[in-house]
Coordinates of C-alpha atoms and ligand atoms in Angstrom, one line a residue:
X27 CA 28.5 9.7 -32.4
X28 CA 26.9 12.8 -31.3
X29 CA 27.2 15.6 -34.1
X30 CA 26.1 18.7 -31.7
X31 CA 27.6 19.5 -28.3
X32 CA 26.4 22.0 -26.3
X33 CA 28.6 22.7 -23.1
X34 CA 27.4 24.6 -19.8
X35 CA 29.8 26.2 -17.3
X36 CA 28.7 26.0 -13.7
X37 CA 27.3 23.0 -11.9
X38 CA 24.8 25.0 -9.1
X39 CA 21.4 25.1 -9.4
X40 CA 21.5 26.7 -12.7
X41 CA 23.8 24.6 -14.9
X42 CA 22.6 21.7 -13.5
X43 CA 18.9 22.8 -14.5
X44 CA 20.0 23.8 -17.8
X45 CA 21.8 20.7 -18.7
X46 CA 19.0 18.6 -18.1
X47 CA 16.4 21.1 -20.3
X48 CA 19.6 20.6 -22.9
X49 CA 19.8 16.6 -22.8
X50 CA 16.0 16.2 -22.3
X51 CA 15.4 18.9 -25.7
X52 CA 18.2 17.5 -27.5
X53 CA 18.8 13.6 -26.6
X54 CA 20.9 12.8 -29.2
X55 CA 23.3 15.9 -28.3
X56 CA 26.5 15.6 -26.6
X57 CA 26.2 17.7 -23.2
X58 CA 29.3 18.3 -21.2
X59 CA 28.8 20.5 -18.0
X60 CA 32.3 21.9 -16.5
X61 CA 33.0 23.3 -13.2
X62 CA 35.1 24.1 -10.3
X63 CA 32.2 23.2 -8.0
X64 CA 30.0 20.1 -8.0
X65 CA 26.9 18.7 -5.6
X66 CA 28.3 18.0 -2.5
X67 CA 31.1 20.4 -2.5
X68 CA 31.1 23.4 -0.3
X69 CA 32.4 26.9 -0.6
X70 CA 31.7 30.5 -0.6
X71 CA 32.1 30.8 -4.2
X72 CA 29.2 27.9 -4.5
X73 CA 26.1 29.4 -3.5
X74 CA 23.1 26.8 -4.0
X75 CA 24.2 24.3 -1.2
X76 CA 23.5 27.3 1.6
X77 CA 19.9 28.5 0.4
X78 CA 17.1 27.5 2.5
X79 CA 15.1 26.8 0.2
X80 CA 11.5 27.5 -0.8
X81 CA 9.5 28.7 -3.6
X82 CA 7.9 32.1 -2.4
X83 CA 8.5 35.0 -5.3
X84 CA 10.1 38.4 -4.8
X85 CA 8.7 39.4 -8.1
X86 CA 5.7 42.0 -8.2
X87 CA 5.3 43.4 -11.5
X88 CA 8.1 41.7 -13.8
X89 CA 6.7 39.4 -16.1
X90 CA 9.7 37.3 -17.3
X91 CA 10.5 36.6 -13.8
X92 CA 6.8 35.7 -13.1
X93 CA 7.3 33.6 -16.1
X94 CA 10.4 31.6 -15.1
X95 CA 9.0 31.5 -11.5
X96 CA 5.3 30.0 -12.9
X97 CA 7.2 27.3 -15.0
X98 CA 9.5 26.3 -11.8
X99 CA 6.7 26.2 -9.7
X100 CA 4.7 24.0 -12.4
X101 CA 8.0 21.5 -12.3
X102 CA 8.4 21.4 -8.8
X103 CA 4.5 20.1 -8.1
X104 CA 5.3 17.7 -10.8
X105 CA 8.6 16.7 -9.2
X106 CA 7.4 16.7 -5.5
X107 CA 4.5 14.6 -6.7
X108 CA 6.5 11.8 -8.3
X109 CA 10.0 11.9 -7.3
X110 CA 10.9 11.2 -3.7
X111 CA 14.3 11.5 -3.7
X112 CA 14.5 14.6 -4.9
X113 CA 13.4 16.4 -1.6
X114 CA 10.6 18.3 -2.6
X115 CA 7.9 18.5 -0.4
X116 CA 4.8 20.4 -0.6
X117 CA 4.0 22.6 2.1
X118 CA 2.4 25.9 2.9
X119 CA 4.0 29.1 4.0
X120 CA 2.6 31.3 7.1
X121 CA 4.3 34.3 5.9
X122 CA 3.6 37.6 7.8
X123 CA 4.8 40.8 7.5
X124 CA 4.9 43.9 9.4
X125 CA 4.7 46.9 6.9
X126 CA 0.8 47.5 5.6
X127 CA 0.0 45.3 2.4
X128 CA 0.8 48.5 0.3
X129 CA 4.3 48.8 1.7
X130 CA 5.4 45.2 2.1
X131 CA 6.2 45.2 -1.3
X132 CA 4.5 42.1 -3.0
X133 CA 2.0 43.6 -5.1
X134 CA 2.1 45.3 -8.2
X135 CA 1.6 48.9 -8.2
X136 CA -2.4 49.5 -8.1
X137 CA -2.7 45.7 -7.0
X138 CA -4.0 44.0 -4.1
X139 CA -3.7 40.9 -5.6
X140 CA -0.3 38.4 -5.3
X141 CA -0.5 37.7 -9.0
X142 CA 1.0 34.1 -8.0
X143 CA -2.3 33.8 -6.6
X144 CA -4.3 31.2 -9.2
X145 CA -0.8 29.6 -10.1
X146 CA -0.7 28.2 -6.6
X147 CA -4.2 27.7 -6.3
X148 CA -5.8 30.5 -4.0
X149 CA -3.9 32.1 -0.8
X150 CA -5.4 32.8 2.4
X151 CA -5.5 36.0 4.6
X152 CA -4.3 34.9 8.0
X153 CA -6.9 36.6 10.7
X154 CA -6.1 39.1 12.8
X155 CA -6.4 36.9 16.1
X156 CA -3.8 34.6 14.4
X157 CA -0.9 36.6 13.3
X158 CA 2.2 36.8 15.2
X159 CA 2.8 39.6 17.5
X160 CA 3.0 43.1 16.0
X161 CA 2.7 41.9 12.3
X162 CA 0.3 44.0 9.9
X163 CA -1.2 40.8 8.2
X164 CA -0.1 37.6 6.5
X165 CA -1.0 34.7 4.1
X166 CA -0.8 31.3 4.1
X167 CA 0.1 30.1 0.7
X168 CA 1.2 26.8 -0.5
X169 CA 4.2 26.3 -2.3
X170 CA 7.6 23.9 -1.7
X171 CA 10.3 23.1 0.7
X172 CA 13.3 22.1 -1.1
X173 CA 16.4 20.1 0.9
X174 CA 19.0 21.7 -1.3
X175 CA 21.2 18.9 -0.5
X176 CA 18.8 16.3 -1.2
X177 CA 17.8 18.1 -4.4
X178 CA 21.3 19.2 -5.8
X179 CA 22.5 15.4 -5.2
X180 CA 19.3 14.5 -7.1
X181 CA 19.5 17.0 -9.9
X182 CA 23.3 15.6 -10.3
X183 CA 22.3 11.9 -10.4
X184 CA 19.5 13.2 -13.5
X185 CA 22.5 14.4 -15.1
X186 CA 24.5 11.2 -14.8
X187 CA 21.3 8.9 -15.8
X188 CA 20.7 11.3 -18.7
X189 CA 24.4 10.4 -19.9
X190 CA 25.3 14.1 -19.3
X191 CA 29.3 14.6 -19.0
X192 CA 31.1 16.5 -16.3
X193 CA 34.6 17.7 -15.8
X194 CA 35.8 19.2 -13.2
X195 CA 37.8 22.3 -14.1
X196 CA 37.9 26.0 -13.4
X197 CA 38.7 28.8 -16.2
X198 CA 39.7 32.6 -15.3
X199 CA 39.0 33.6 -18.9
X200 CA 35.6 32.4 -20.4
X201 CA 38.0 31.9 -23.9
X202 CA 40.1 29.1 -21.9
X203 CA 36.7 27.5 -21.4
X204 CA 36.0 27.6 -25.6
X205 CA 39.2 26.0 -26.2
X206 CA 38.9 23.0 -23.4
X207 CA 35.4 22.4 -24.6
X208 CA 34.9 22.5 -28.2
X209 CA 31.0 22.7 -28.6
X210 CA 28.3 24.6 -31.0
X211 CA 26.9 26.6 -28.0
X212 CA 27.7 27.6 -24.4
X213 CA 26.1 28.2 -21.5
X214 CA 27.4 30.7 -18.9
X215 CA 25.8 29.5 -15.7
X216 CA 28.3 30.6 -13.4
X217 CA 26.6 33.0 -10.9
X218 CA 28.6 35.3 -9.1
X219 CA 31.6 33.7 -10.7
X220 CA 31.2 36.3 -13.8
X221 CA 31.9 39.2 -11.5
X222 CA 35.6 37.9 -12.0
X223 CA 35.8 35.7 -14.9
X224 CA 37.5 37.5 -17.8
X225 CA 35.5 37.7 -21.1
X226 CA 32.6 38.7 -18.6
X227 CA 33.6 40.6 -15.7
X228 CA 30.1 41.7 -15.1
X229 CA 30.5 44.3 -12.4
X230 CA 26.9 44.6 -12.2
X231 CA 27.0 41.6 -10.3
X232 CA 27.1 42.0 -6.7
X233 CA 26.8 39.4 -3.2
X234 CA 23.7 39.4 -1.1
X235 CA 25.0 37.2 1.8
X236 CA 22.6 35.3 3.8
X237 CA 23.5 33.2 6.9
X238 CA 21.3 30.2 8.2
X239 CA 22.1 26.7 10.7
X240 CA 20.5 24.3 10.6
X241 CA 19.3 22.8 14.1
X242 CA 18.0 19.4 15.1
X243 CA 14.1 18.7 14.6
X244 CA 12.3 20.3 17.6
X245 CA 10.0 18.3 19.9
X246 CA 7.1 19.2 18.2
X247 CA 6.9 18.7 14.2
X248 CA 6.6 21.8 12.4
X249 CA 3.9 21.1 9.7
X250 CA 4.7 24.3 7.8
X251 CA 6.9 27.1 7.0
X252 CA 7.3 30.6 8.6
X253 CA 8.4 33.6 7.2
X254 CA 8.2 36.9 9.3
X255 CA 8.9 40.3 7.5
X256 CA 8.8 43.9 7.5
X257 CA 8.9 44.2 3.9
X258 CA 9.2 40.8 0.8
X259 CA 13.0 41.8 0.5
X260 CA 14.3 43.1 4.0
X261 CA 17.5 42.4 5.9
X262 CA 15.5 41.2 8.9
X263 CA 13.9 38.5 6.9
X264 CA 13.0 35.4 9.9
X265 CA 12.6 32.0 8.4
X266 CA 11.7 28.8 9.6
X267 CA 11.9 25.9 7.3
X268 CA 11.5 21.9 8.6
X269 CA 14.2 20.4 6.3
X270 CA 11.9 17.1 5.0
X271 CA 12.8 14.7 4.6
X272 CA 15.8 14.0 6.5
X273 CA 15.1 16.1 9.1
X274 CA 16.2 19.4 11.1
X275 CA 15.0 23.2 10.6
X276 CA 17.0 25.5 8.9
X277 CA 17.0 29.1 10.4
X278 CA 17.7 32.2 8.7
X279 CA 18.0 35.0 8.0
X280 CA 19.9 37.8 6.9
X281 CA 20.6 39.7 3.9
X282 CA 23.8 41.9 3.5
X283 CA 24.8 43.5 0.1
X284 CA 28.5 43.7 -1.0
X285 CA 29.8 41.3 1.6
X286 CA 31.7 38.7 -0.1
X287 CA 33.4 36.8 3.8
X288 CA 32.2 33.8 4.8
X289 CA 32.8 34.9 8.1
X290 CA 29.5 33.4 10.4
X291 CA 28.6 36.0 12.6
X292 CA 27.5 34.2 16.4
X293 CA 25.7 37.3 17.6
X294 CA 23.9 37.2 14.4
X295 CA 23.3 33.6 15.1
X296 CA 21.5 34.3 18.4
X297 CA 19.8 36.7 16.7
X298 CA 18.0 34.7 14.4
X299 CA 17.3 31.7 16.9
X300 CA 15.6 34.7 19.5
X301 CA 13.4 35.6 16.1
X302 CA 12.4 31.9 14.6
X303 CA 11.6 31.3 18.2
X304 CA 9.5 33.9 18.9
X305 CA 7.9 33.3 15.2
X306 CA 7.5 29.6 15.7
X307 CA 6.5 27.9 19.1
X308 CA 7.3 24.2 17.6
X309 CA 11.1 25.8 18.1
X310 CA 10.7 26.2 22.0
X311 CA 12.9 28.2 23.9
X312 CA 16.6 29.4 21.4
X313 CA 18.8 28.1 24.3
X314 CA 17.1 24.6 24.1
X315 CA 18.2 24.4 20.2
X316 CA 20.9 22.0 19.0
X317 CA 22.5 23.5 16.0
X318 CA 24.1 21.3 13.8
X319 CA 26.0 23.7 11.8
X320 CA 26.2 27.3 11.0
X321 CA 26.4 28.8 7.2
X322 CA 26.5 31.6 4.8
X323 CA 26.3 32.0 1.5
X324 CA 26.7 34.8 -1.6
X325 CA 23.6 35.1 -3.2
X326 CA 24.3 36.5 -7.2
X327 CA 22.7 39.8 -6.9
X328 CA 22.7 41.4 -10.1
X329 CA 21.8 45.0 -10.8
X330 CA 18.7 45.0 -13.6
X331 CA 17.8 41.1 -12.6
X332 CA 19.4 38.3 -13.9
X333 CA 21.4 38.4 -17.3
X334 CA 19.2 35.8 -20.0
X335 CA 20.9 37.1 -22.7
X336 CA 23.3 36.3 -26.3
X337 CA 26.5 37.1 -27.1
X338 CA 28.4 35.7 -29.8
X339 CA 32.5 35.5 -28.6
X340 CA 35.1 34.9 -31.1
X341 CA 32.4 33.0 -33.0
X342 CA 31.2 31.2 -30.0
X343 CA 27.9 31.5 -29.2
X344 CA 27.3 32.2 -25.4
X345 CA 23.9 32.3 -23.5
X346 CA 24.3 34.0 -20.2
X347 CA 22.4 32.7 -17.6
X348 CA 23.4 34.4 -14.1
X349 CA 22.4 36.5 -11.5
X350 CA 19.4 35.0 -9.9
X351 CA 20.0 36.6 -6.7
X352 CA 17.9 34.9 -4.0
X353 CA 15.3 32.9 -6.6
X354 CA 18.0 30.7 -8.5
X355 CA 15.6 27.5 -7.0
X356 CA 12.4 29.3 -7.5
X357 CA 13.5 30.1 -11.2
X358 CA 15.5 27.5 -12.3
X359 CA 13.7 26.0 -14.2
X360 CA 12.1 28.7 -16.0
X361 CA 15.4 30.4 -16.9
X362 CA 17.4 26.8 -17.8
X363 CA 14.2 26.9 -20.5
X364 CA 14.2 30.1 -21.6
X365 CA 18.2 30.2 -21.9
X366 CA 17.7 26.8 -24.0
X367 CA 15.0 28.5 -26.1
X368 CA 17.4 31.6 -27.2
X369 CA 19.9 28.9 -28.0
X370 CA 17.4 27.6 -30.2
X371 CA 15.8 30.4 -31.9
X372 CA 19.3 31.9 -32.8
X373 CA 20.4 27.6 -34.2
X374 CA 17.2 28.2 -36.6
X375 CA 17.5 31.5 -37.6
X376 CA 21.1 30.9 -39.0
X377 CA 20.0 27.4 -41.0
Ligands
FAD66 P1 26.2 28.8 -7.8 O1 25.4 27.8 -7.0 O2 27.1 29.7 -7.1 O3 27.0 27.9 -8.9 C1 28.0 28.5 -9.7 C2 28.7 27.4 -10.4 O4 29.6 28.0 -11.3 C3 29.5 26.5 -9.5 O5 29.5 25.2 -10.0 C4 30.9 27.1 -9.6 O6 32.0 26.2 -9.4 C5 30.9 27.5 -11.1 N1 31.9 28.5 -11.5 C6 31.8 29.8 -11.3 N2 32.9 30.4 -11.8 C7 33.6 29.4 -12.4 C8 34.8 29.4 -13.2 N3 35.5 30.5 -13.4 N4 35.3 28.2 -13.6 C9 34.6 27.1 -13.4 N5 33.5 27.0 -12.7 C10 33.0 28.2 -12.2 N6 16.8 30.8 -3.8 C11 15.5 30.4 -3.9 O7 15.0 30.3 -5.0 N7 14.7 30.2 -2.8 C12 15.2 30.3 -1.5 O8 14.5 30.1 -0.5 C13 16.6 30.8 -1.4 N8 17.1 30.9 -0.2 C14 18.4 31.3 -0.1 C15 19.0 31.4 1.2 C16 20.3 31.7 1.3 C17 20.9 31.9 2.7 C18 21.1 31.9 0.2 C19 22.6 32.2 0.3 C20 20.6 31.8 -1.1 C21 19.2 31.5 -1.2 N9 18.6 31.4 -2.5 C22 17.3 31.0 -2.6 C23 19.4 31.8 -3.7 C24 19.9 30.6 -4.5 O9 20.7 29.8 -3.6 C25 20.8 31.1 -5.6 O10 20.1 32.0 -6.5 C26 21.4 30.0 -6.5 O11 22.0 29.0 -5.7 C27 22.3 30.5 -7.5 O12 22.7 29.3 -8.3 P2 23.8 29.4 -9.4 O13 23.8 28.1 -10.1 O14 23.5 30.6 -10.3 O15 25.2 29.7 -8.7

């Protein structure tokens, strides 16, 4: 019988990542992952089935994110490499952006270099002739497509195959969680869910909504990604990204702080099919796209990044891991790590 049991709250992107780096650390632990939401459930409060999702980092100059982004990125060429079902596929990214390279806000101050540049293996400057109408300049830079469907029903079956436990429950107070779970450490992966959950009620925690559809494949295969910008974070964001390998294009975006509806906007809708159009002619013309659905999601924006911190509760020991905004895929598997490490540096230091 197991003599250690660690327990993770939350079952998006983030708990699920961090149960794994638990059970896969720890084998002979006991790990229980609780949550209101699980893969294949949809709601506002569950962000990671709405993201897009690719790997391209927001971070300039932060080195913990550019740490937690590196090791993800390192997992996901692992995973897209031998792991089919998982819905990884490499792919590059034409991203363009319409504010000069000093304003677009993906370098570090003094820097002209993307310092994801070596991780990835070399980016390169799009010419002139080739960028899309109006845009300053623009890379192509390769980097991963993730099906968030196909990859959150994958990272769930890893849990099951790794013997990981789940229970389907929700907790207003973080203490009602301690006493349903007994367990020598906790994990709070609960995203924007800490803006209300009592214990926490981190008001530094705010939504970033984002809305997207998904349309049937075009015509013509896309065989890469577009992203169209005036600046790395901007609320005109266009995306375009074929949805491998089942198929589709998801079309974004949008990013609105302090919304918390799930109210799907149609004129935004047009919007964003006039842009990806104009972005990418495999689309054709927006009137001759068949949506399948619309979406939007909360993204966990967090004033001061993402909390990776400890905190013991009553004698529980808590590691907070929240607030990745809109890089909980692109950092996942950096920050279930580094919350595992705190975990154990704190379990040695009181031996
Ligand atoms: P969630 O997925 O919200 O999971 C929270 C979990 O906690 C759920 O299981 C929920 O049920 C549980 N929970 C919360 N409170 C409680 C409670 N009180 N009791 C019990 N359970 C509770 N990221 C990228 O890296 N790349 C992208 O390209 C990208 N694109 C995006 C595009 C859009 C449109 C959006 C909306 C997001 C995008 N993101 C992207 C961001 C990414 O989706 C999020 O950062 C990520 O999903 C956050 O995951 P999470 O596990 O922290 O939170």
């Amino acid at each position: 019988m197991a003599s250690i049991t660690y327990a993770v709250l939350g079952a998006g992107v983030i708990g699920l990542s961090t149960a794994i780096e638990l059970k896969t650390r720890f084998p002979d632990a006991k790990v229980i992952i609780a949550a209101k939401y699980f893969p294949g459930d949809r709601s506002i409060k569950y962000c990671s089935p709405w993201a897009g999702a690719n790997w391209l980092s927001i971070a300039t100059e932060d080195q913990v994110l550019h740490e937690w982004e590196a090791e993800t990125y390192r997992r996901l060429q692992t995973i897209a490499t031998s792991v089919p079902e998982a819905a990884v596929t490499k792919m590059d990214i034409h991203a363009f952006y319409d504010s000069p390279p000093e304003q677009a806000g993906i370098f570090a101050p003094g820097s002209k270099k993307l310092w994801y540049e070596d991780l990835v293996g070399g980016v390169s400057q799009i010419a002139n002739a080739d960028l899309a109408t109006g845009a300053q300049f623009g890379y192509v830079i390769p980097t991963f497509m993730i099906n968030t469907q196909g990859y959150l029903a994958w990272l769930n079956t890893e849990c099951l195959r790794l013997g990981i436990e789940m229970r389907r429950s929700s907790f207003d107070d973080i203490r009602d969680f301690f006493h349903a779970v007994p367990a020598n450490a906790y994990f709070n992966c609960t995203g924007l869910g800490s803006y209300h959950l009592k214990g926490v009620e981190d008001k530094a925690l705010y939504p970033t909504k984002g809305q997207i559809m998904l349309v049937e494949s075009p015509k013509v295969q896309l065989e890469h990604m577009y992203l169209r910008s005036p600046k790395r974070v901007d609320s005109d964001t266009t995306y375009v990204f074929p949805r491998n390998p089942s198929g589709g294009v998801i079309l974004g975006g949008c990013r609105i702080d302090n919304d918390w509806s799930d109210k799907i906007d149609i004129d935004l809708a047009e919007d964003i099919k006039r842009r990806c159009c104009a972005l990418a002619p495999e689309l054709g013309k927006p009137e001759d796209l068949k949506v399948v659905y619309h979406c939007v999601g909360l993204r966990p924006g967090r004033e001061g990044g993402p909390r990776m911190e400890s905190e013991v509760m009553g004698g529980h020991l808590v590691i907070h891991n929240y607030g990745a905004s809109g890089a909980g895929y692109q950092a996942s598997w950096g920050m279930a790590q580094k919350a595992v490490d705190i975990m154990q540096q704190i379990s040695q230091s009181n031996l």
